[in-house]
Coordinates of C-alpha atoms in Angstrom, one line a residue:
Chain T
X4 CA 103.4 -35.8 6.5
X5 CA 100.9 -35.4 9.3
X6 CA 101.2 -39.1 10.1
X7 CA 104.9 -38.9 10.3
X8 CA 104.7 -35.9 12.6
X9 CA 102.3 -37.8 14.9
X10 CA 104.6 -40.8 14.9
X11 CA 107.6 -38.5 15.7
X12 CA 105.8 -36.9 18.6
X13 CA 104.7 -40.3 19.8
X14 CA 108.3 -41.5 19.6
X15 CA 109.6 -38.5 21.5
X16 CA 106.9 -38.9 24.2
X17 CA 107.6 -42.7 24.6
X18 CA 111.4 -41.9 24.8
X19 CA 110.8 -39.3 27.5
X20 CA 108.5 -41.7 29.3
X21 CA 111.0 -44.6 29.3
X22 CA 114.0 -42.3 30.0
X23 CA 112.3 -40.9 33.0
X24 CA 111.4 -44.3 34.2
X25 CA 115.0 -45.4 33.8
X26 CA 116.2 -42.3 35.7
X27 CA 113.6 -42.9 38.5
X28 CA 114.6 -46.6 38.9
X29 CA 118.3 -46.0 38.9
X30 CA 117.9 -43.1 41.4
X31 CA 116.0 -45.4 43.7
X32 CA 118.9 -47.9 43.5
X33 CA 121.3 -45.1 44.3
X34 CA 119.2 -43.8 47.1
X35 CA 118.8 -47.2 48.7
X36 CA 122.6 -47.8 48.4
X37 CA 123.2 -44.4 50.1
X38 CA 120.9 -45.5 53.0
X39 CA 123.1 -48.5 53.5
X40 CA 126.2 -46.3 53.6
X41 CA 124.6 -44.0 56.1
X42 CA 123.9 -46.9 58.4
X43 CA 127.3 -48.4 57.9
X44 CA 128.8 -45.1 58.9
X45 CA 126.6 -44.9 62.0
X46 CA 127.7 -48.4 63.0
X47 CA 131.3 -47.6 62.3
X48 CA 131.1 -44.6 64.7
X49 CA 129.4 -46.7 67.4
X50 CA 132.0 -49.5 67.3
X51 CA 134.9 -47.8 69.2
X52 CA 132.5 -47.2 72.2
X53 CA 131.3 -50.8 72.1
X54 CA 134.9 -52.2 71.9
X55 CA 135.9 -49.9 74.7
X56 CA 133.0 -51.1 76.8
X57 CA 133.5 -54.8 76.4
X58 CA 137.3 -55.3 76.1
X59 CA 137.9 -55.1 79.8
X60 CA 135.5 -58.0 80.5
X61 CA 136.1 -60.4 77.6
X62 CA 139.1 -62.3 78.7
X63 CA 138.3 -65.6 77.1
X64 CA 136.5 -64.6 73.9
X65 CA 139.2 -62.3 72.4
X66 CA 138.7 -63.8 68.9
X67 CA 135.3 -62.2 68.2
X68 CA 136.5 -58.8 69.6
X69 CA 139.7 -58.9 67.6
X70 CA 137.8 -59.7 64.4
X71 CA 135.4 -56.7 65.0
X72 CA 138.4 -54.4 65.7
X73 CA 140.2 -55.7 62.7
X74 CA 137.3 -55.1 60.4
X75 CA 136.8 -51.6 61.8
X76 CA 140.5 -50.8 61.1
X77 CA 140.1 -52.0 57.5
X78 CA 137.1 -49.7 57.1
X79 CA 139.1 -46.8 58.5
X80 CA 141.9 -47.3 56.0
X81 CA 142.0 -44.5 53.4
X82 CA 141.4 -45.5 49.8
X83 CA 139.8 -48.8 50.6
X84 CA 138.1 -50.5 47.6
X85 CA 134.4 -51.0 47.4
X86 CA 134.9 -54.7 47.5
X87 CA 137.0 -54.6 50.6
X88 CA 134.5 -52.3 52.2
X89 CA 131.6 -54.6 51.4
X90 CA 133.5 -57.6 52.7
X91 CA 134.4 -55.9 56.0
X92 CA 130.8 -54.8 56.5
X93 CA 129.5 -58.3 55.8
X94 CA 132.0 -59.7 58.4
X95 CA 130.9 -57.1 60.9
X96 CA 127.2 -58.0 60.4
X97 CA 128.1 -61.6 61.2
X98 CA 130.5 -60.9 64.1
X99 CA 128.5 -58.2 66.0
X100 CA 125.5 -60.5 67.0
X101 CA 128.1 -63.0 68.3
X102 CA 129.9 -60.3 70.3
X103 CA 126.6 -59.2 71.9
X104 CA 125.6 -62.8 72.6
X105 CA 129.0 -63.5 74.3
X106 CA 128.5 -60.4 76.4
X107 CA 125.5 -62.1 78.0
X108 CA 127.9 -64.3 79.9
X109 CA 129.1 -61.2 81.9
X110 CA 126.6 -60.0 84.5
X111 CA 128.7 -56.9 85.3
X112 CA 128.5 -56.0 81.6
X113 CA 124.7 -56.6 81.5
X114 CA 124.4 -54.3 84.6
X115 CA 126.2 -51.4 82.8
X116 CA 123.7 -48.8 81.5
X117 CA 126.3 -47.7 79.0
X118 CA 126.7 -51.2 77.6
X119 CA 122.9 -51.7 77.4
X120 CA 122.5 -48.5 75.5
X121 CA 125.2 -49.5 73.1
X122 CA 123.7 -53.0 72.7
X123 CA 120.3 -51.5 71.8
X124 CA 121.9 -49.1 69.4
X125 CA 123.8 -51.9 67.6
X126 CA 120.7 -54.2 67.4
X127 CA 118.7 -51.3 66.0
X128 CA 121.4 -50.5 63.5
X129 CA 121.8 -54.1 62.4
X130 CA 118.0 -54.4 61.9
X131 CA 118.0 -51.3 59.8
X132 CA 121.1 -52.4 57.8
X133 CA 119.3 -55.7 57.1
X134 CA 116.2 -53.8 56.0
X135 CA 118.2 -51.4 53.9
X136 CA 120.0 -54.2 52.1
X137 CA 116.7 -55.9 51.3
X138 CA 115.3 -52.6 50.1
X139 CA 118.4 -52.1 47.9
X140 CA 118.0 -55.6 46.4
X141 CA 114.3 -55.0 45.7
X142 CA 115.2 -51.7 43.9
X143 CA 118.0 -53.4 42.0
X144 CA 115.6 -56.2 41.0
X145 CA 113.0 -53.7 39.7
X146 CA 115.7 -51.8 37.8
X147 CA 117.4 -54.9 36.3
X148 CA 114.0 -56.3 35.3
X149 CA 113.2 -53.1 33.5
X150 CA 116.5 -52.8 31.6
X151 CA 116.5 -56.4 30.6
X152 CA 112.9 -56.6 29.3
X153 CA 111.6 -55.1 26.1
X154 CA 111.4 -52.2 25.3
X155 CA 113.4 -51.1 28.3
X156 CA 116.4 -53.0 27.0
X157 CA 116.5 -50.7 23.9
X158 CA 116.4 -47.5 25.9
X159 CA 118.9 -48.8 28.5
X160 CA 121.5 -49.5 25.9
X161 CA 120.9 -46.2 24.1
X162 CA 121.3 -44.2 27.3
X163 CA 124.1 -46.4 28.7
X164 CA 122.3 -47.8 31.7
X165 CA 123.9 -51.0 33.0
X166 CA 122.8 -53.9 35.2
X167 CA 123.3 -53.3 39.0
X168 CA 124.7 -56.0 41.3
X169 CA 122.6 -57.5 44.1
X170 CA 123.9 -57.7 47.7
X171 CA 124.1 -61.3 48.9
X172 CA 122.3 -61.7 52.2
X173 CA 124.2 -62.9 55.2
X174 CA 122.9 -65.9 57.2
X175 CA 122.0 -63.4 60.0
X176 CA 120.0 -61.2 57.7
X177 CA 117.9 -64.1 56.7
X178 CA 116.9 -64.4 60.3
X179 CA 115.7 -61.7 62.7
X180 CA 118.5 -60.0 64.5
X181 CA 117.5 -61.4 67.9
X182 CA 119.3 -60.5 71.1
X183 CA 117.7 -61.6 74.4
X184 CA 117.8 -59.1 77.2
Chain J
X10 CA 99.2 -69.4 76.5
X11 CA 97.8 -72.7 77.8
X12 CA 97.6 -76.1 76.4
X13 CA 94.4 -78.2 76.0
X14 CA 95.6 -80.5 78.7
X15 CA 96.1 -77.6 81.1
X16 CA 92.6 -76.4 80.2
X17 CA 91.0 -79.8 80.9
X18 CA 92.7 -80.0 84.2
X19 CA 91.7 -76.4 85.2
X20 CA 88.2 -77.0 84.0
X21 CA 87.8 -80.2 86.2
X22 CA 89.4 -78.4 89.2
X23 CA 87.9 -74.9 89.0
X24 CA 85.1 -74.5 86.5
X25 CA 83.2 -77.8 86.5
X26 CA 81.1 -76.9 89.6
X27 CA 80.4 -73.5 88.3
X28 CA 79.2 -74.7 84.8
X29 CA 77.1 -77.4 86.5
X30 CA 75.4 -74.8 88.6
X31 CA 74.7 -72.6 85.5
X32 CA 73.4 -75.6 83.6
X33 CA 71.1 -76.5 86.4
X34 CA 69.8 -73.0 86.3
X35 CA 69.2 -73.2 82.6
X36 CA 67.4 -76.6 83.0
X37 CA 65.3 -75.2 85.9
X38 CA 64.1 -72.4 83.6
X39 CA 63.1 -74.7 80.7
X40 CA 59.5 -75.4 82.0
X41 CA 58.9 -71.7 82.4
X42 CA 60.1 -71.0 78.9
X43 CA 58.0 -73.9 77.5
X44 CA 55.0 -72.3 79.3
X45 CA 55.7 -68.9 77.7
X46 CA 56.1 -70.6 74.3
X47 CA 52.7 -72.3 74.7
X48 CA 51.1 -69.0 75.8
X49 CA 52.5 -67.3 72.8
X50 CA 51.1 -70.0 70.4
X51 CA 47.6 -69.7 72.0
X52 CA 47.8 -65.8 72.0
X53 CA 48.8 -65.9 68.3
X54 CA 45.9 -68.1 67.4
X55 CA 43.5 -66.0 69.3
X56 CA 44.9 -62.9 67.7
X57 CA 44.6 -64.3 64.2
X58 CA 41.0 -65.4 64.8
X59 CA 40.1 -61.9 66.0
X60 CA 41.9 -60.3 63.1
X61 CA 40.1 -62.7 60.7
X62 CA 36.7 -61.9 62.2
X63 CA 37.3 -58.1 62.2
X64 CA 38.9 -57.8 58.7
X65 CA 37.4 -60.8 57.0
X66 CA 36.7 -59.0 53.7
X67 CA 39.9 -56.9 53.6
X68 CA 42.3 -59.3 55.1
X69 CA 44.8 -59.0 52.2
X70 CA 44.9 -55.2 52.3
X71 CA 45.9 -55.2 56.0
X72 CA 48.2 -58.2 55.7
X73 CA 51.5 -56.3 56.6
X74 CA 49.8 -54.9 59.7
X75 CA 48.6 -58.4 60.7
X76 CA 52.2 -59.7 60.5
X77 CA 53.5 -56.8 62.6
X78 CA 50.8 -57.5 65.2
X79 CA 51.7 -61.2 65.2
X80 CA 55.4 -60.4 65.7
X81 CA 54.4 -58.1 68.6
X82 CA 52.3 -60.9 70.2
X83 CA 55.1 -63.5 69.9
X84 CA 57.6 -61.0 71.4
X85 CA 55.4 -60.0 74.3
X86 CA 54.4 -63.6 75.2
X87 CA 57.7 -65.4 74.4
X88 CA 60.8 -63.6 73.2
X89 CA 60.7 -61.0 76.0
X90 CA 61.1 -63.8 78.5
X91 CA 63.7 -65.6 76.5
X92 CA 65.8 -62.4 76.1
X93 CA 65.5 -61.6 79.8
X94 CA 66.6 -65.1 80.7
X95 CA 69.4 -65.1 78.1
X96 CA 70.7 -61.8 79.4
X97 CA 70.6 -63.0 83.0
X98 CA 72.6 -66.1 82.1
X99 CA 75.0 -64.1 79.9
X100 CA 75.6 -61.7 82.8
X101 CA 76.4 -64.5 85.1
X102 CA 78.8 -66.2 82.6
X103 CA 80.5 -62.9 81.9
X104 CA 80.8 -61.9 85.5
X105 CA 82.3 -65.1 86.9
X106 CA 83.1 -67.8 84.4
X107 CA 84.9 -65.8 81.8
X108 CA 87.0 -63.8 84.3
X109 CA 88.1 -67.0 86.0
X110 CA 89.0 -68.5 82.6
X111 CA 90.9 -65.4 81.6
X112 CA 92.8 -65.4 84.9
X113 CA 93.8 -69.0 84.2
X114 CA 95.0 -68.2 80.6
X115 CA 96.8 -64.9 81.5
X116 CA 96.5 -63.5 85.0
X117 CA 97.6 -60.0 84.0
X118 CA 94.6 -59.3 81.8
X119 CA 91.4 -57.7 82.7
X120 CA 87.9 -58.3 81.2
X121 CA 85.3 -55.7 80.7
X122 CA 82.2 -57.4 79.1
X123 CA 80.3 -54.3 78.1
X124 CA 83.3 -52.2 76.8
X125 CA 85.1 -52.4 73.5
X126 CA 88.0 -50.9 71.5
X127 CA 87.5 -47.1 71.2
X128 CA 86.5 -45.8 67.9
X129 CA 89.6 -43.6 67.6
X130 CA 91.8 -46.7 67.7
X131 CA 89.7 -48.3 65.0
X132 CA 90.1 -45.1 62.9
X133 CA 93.8 -44.7 63.7
X134 CA 94.4 -48.2 62.2
X135 CA 93.3 -46.8 58.9
X136 CA 92.5 -50.3 57.8
X137 CA 89.0 -49.4 56.7
X138 CA 89.7 -45.9 55.5
X139 CA 87.5 -46.3 52.5
X140 CA 84.5 -47.0 54.6
X141 CA 82.4 -44.5 56.5
X142 CA 81.8 -45.6 60.1
X143 CA 78.1 -45.0 60.9
X144 CA 77.4 -47.7 63.4
X145 CA 80.1 -48.6 65.8
X146 CA 79.6 -51.1 68.7
X147 CA 81.1 -54.2 70.3
X148 CA 81.8 -55.9 73.6
X149 CA 84.1 -58.2 75.5
X150 CA 87.1 -55.9 75.9
X151 CA 90.2 -57.7 77.2
X152 CA 93.3 -55.8 78.0
X153 CA 96.6 -55.6 80.0
X154 CA 100.1 -56.8 79.7
X155 CA 101.2 -60.1 78.2
X156 CA 104.8 -60.1 79.3
X157 CA 106.1 -56.7 78.3
X158 CA 103.5 -56.2 75.6
X159 CA 100.5 -54.0 76.2
X160 CA 97.6 -55.5 74.4
X161 CA 93.9 -54.8 74.2
X162 CA 91.3 -56.5 72.0
X163 CA 87.5 -56.8 71.7
X164 CA 84.8 -57.9 69.4
X165 CA 83.7 -55.1 67.1
X166 CA 80.7 -54.7 64.8
X167 CA 81.1 -51.8 62.4
X168 CA 78.5 -50.8 59.8
X169 CA 78.1 -48.3 57.1
X170 CA 74.8 -46.8 55.9
X171 CA 74.1 -46.4 52.2
X172 CA 71.2 -45.6 50.0
X173 CA 70.1 -48.3 47.5
X174 CA 68.8 -47.7 44.0
X175 CA 65.3 -47.0 45.3
X176 CA 66.7 -44.4 47.8
X177 CA 66.1 -46.5 50.8
X178 CA 68.7 -46.3 53.6
X179 CA 70.4 -49.7 54.3
X180 CA 73.2 -51.0 56.4
X181 CA 76.3 -52.9 55.3
X182 CA 78.8 -54.6 57.6
X183 CA 82.3 -53.0 57.3
X184 CA 83.9 -55.2 59.9
X185 CA 82.7 -57.9 62.3
X186 CA 85.2 -59.8 64.3
X187 CA 88.1 -59.3 66.7
X188 CA 90.2 -56.1 66.7
X189 CA 93.5 -55.8 68.4
X190 CA 95.7 -52.9 69.5
X191 CA 99.2 -53.8 70.6
X192 CA 102.6 -52.3 71.4
X193 CA 105.1 -53.1 68.7
X194 CA 108.6 -54.2 69.8
X195 CA 110.4 -51.8 67.4
X196 CA 110.4 -48.1 67.4
X197 CA 109.7 -46.4 64.1
X198 CA 108.0 -43.4 62.4
X199 CA 105.7 -43.8 59.5
X200 CA 102.9 -46.2 58.5
X201 CA 102.4 -49.6 56.9
X202 CA 99.2 -51.3 56.0
X203 CA 98.6 -54.9 54.9
X204 CA 95.3 -56.1 53.6
X205 CA 94.4 -59.6 52.3
X206 CA 94.6 -59.7 48.6
X207 CA 91.2 -60.5 47.1
X208 CA 92.9 -61.3 43.8
X209 CA 96.4 -62.6 43.5
X210 CA 97.0 -60.8 40.2
X211 CA 99.1 -57.8 40.9
X212 CA 97.6 -55.7 38.2
X213 CA 94.1 -55.7 39.8
X214 CA 95.5 -55.6 43.4
X215 CA 97.0 -52.2 42.5
X216 CA 93.5 -50.7 42.7
X217 CA 92.6 -52.2 46.1
X218 CA 92.9 -50.5 49.5
X219 CA 93.9 -47.0 50.5
X220 CA 96.6 -45.1 48.7
X221 CA 97.3 -42.5 51.4
X222 CA 97.4 -42.2 55.2
X223 CA 94.8 -40.4 57.2
X224 CA 97.2 -37.4 57.3
X225 CA 97.4 -37.5 53.5
X226 CA 100.9 -39.1 53.1
X227 CA 101.2 -41.0 49.9
X228 CA 101.5 -44.8 50.3
X229 CA 103.5 -47.0 47.9
X230 CA 103.1 -50.7 47.3
X231 CA 105.8 -53.0 48.6
X232 CA 106.8 -56.2 46.9
X233 CA 108.5 -58.4 49.5
X234 CA 110.8 -61.4 48.9
X235 CA 108.3 -63.9 50.5
X236 CA 106.2 -65.0 47.5
X237 CA 103.4 -66.7 49.6
X238 CA 103.2 -63.6 51.8
X239 CA 103.1 -61.4 48.6
X240 CA 100.3 -63.4 47.2
X241 CA 98.3 -63.2 50.4
X242 CA 98.8 -59.6 51.4
X243 CA 98.8 -56.2 49.7
X244 CA 101.3 -54.1 51.6
X245 CA 101.5 -50.4 51.3
X246 CA 103.8 -48.1 53.2
X247 CA 105.1 -44.5 53.6
X248 CA 108.6 -45.8 53.4
X249 CA 110.0 -48.9 51.7
X250 CA 112.8 -49.3 54.2
X251 CA 110.3 -49.1 57.1
X252 CA 108.3 -51.9 55.5
X253 CA 111.3 -54.2 55.5
X254 CA 112.4 -53.1 59.0
X255 CA 109.0 -54.1 60.3
X256 CA 108.3 -57.1 58.0
X257 CA 111.5 -59.1 58.5
X258 CA 111.6 -62.6 56.9
X259 CA 110.9 -64.2 60.3
X260 CA 108.0 -61.9 61.0
X261 CA 106.4 -62.6 57.6
X262 CA 106.7 -66.3 58.3
X263 CA 105.1 -65.9 61.8
X264 CA 102.2 -64.0 60.3
X265 CA 101.7 -66.8 57.8
X266 CA 101.8 -69.4 60.6
X267 CA 99.2 -67.4 62.5
X268 CA 97.0 -67.2 59.5
X269 CA 97.1 -71.0 59.1
X270 CA 96.4 -71.6 62.8
X271 CA 93.6 -69.1 63.1
X272 CA 92.0 -69.9 59.7
X273 CA 91.5 -66.2 59.2
X274 CA 93.6 -63.8 57.1
X275 CA 94.6 -61.0 59.4
X276 CA 94.5 -57.4 58.2
X277 CA 97.1 -55.3 60.0
X278 CA 98.7 -51.9 60.1
X279 CA 101.6 -50.3 62.0
X280 CA 101.6 -46.6 62.9
X281 CA 103.9 -44.8 65.3
X282 CA 105.0 -47.9 67.1
X283 CA 101.5 -49.4 67.5
X284 CA 100.3 -52.5 65.7
X285 CA 96.6 -52.9 64.8
X286 CA 95.3 -56.2 63.8
X287 CA 91.8 -57.1 62.6
X288 CA 90.5 -60.7 62.3
X289 CA 87.3 -60.7 60.3
X290 CA 85.7 -63.7 62.0
X291 CA 82.1 -62.7 61.1
X292 CA 80.8 -64.3 64.3
X293 CA 80.0 -63.6 68.0
X294 CA 82.7 -64.4 70.6
X295 CA 82.3 -65.2 74.3
X296 CA 78.5 -65.4 73.9
X297 CA 76.1 -67.8 75.5
X298 CA 73.4 -69.7 73.4
X299 CA 70.3 -70.6 75.4
X300 CA 69.6 -73.6 73.1
X301 CA 73.0 -75.2 73.8
X302 CA 74.2 -76.7 77.0
X303 CA 76.6 -75.0 79.4
X304 CA 79.4 -77.6 79.5
X305 CA 83.1 -78.1 79.0
X306 CA 82.7 -77.8 75.2
X307 CA 81.1 -74.3 75.5
X308 CA 83.9 -73.2 77.9
X309 CA 86.4 -74.7 75.5
X310 CA 85.2 -72.4 72.7
X311 CA 85.8 -69.4 75.0
X312 CA 89.2 -70.8 75.9
X313 CA 90.1 -71.2 72.2
X314 CA 89.0 -67.7 71.4
X315 CA 91.1 -66.2 74.2
X316 CA 94.1 -68.5 73.5
X317 CA 94.1 -67.7 69.8
X318 CA 94.0 -64.0 70.5
X319 CA 97.0 -64.2 72.8
X320 CA 98.9 -66.4 70.5
X321 CA 99.5 -63.3 68.3
X322 CA 101.9 -62.0 71.0
X323 CA 103.8 -65.2 71.2
X324 CA 103.8 -66.0 67.5
X325 CA 104.9 -62.6 66.4
X326 CA 107.4 -62.4 69.3
X327 CA 106.1 -59.0 70.3
X328 CA 107.6 -59.6 73.7
X329 CA 111.1 -59.5 72.4
X330 CA 111.8 -56.0 73.6
X331 CA 114.5 -54.0 71.9
X332 CA 113.8 -50.8 73.8
X333 CA 113.8 -51.4 77.5

């Protein structure tokens, strides 16, 4: 009887331990995902000012600017799906460094304090977004490894924890966001 | 940053005459040093004869004192003169040759031979937080701007005192090598520390290094995507996102390249926008050895030391300013 009691207590303790670990890992995934959203939102808010600042100058490179504007409009659409949101943000991460690079061809633009400030803000945000995505992937990896390996797999299935999806890094994210001033 | 070819050219044009003059001075002093050496041998023999006559029967009981006396005789008759001459030569090299060389490598830097990185910078790095700093000295402080980056570095020799099993106070070297304090090109709050992993096994590495900042903030271990980097460094931070903001894939590769070039595994930390980097070289830098000739090869070792130090700024692209 005593042995059974000890085993039961041990089982409850182990369950609590693993459940807490599951909660902690999944919370970290959620937190890191929320950080990305916060940064996306900051970028989304900065874009109108950037578009306004450069559109008067860029006569020949309308393609990049149009793409950025289009993606922002998609993100502003109510009821947009997570997939569409993700795609639009990926495209923005690819297009914004191009837009800033093109801006270098315009000395008047480079002389504008407003533009320089926006440029710095965007570079800072892009670097933070890249870091946040890498952090998210690291958290997802830790979480997925835990729920796929024994005995985590047992507890994950009992408590209904499912595998999380990694964010694929863009080519720009594999490099430093580098803009020469 | 200068190439070897540029150095050879500069040496031939600007430093050759100076090193020849110093080498002549060293040569001219050789007979005097030989005379002092011979005097010290004669004095030692006379001293030992006197000691033997005076303490013939109890020579073994006073043996430690005899040795101390012998060392004193050799010092007075020989090493005192060697040290004096070595210091004189060192002062000349450090007051003219090294500043000229430094000006050639990077004109914006200044050289202060007797100064070194302040103790508060060393402590602020938190890289040696587990060690008590009892003896702190160094020399050869170089500082100034490399492009837009404010950098200072010097040789440091830091020791800790401890009591051995017999209660005797002894000294242990905590750090001996080059220590750098540099502006970092990104603005951030929080701290990050990276120490070389003594063991690649992650289980044991968990117990290495500090687990909190000097202000008591908890540090957590970071596993980064670069496997080689992960095997080489144990990274701890106050914020996982900050760690990845600072240690971008390109930055990690640059650090690994610098490690390969310098042959030393750097220890580094970031705190409030400043990067601290320690290279445990365990040797003296920019020093003159009386036994070796003053020639192009000696100056080349100085050049390589300075060049390697400044390579950090270039390799890590610390000059890429994001904040004007």
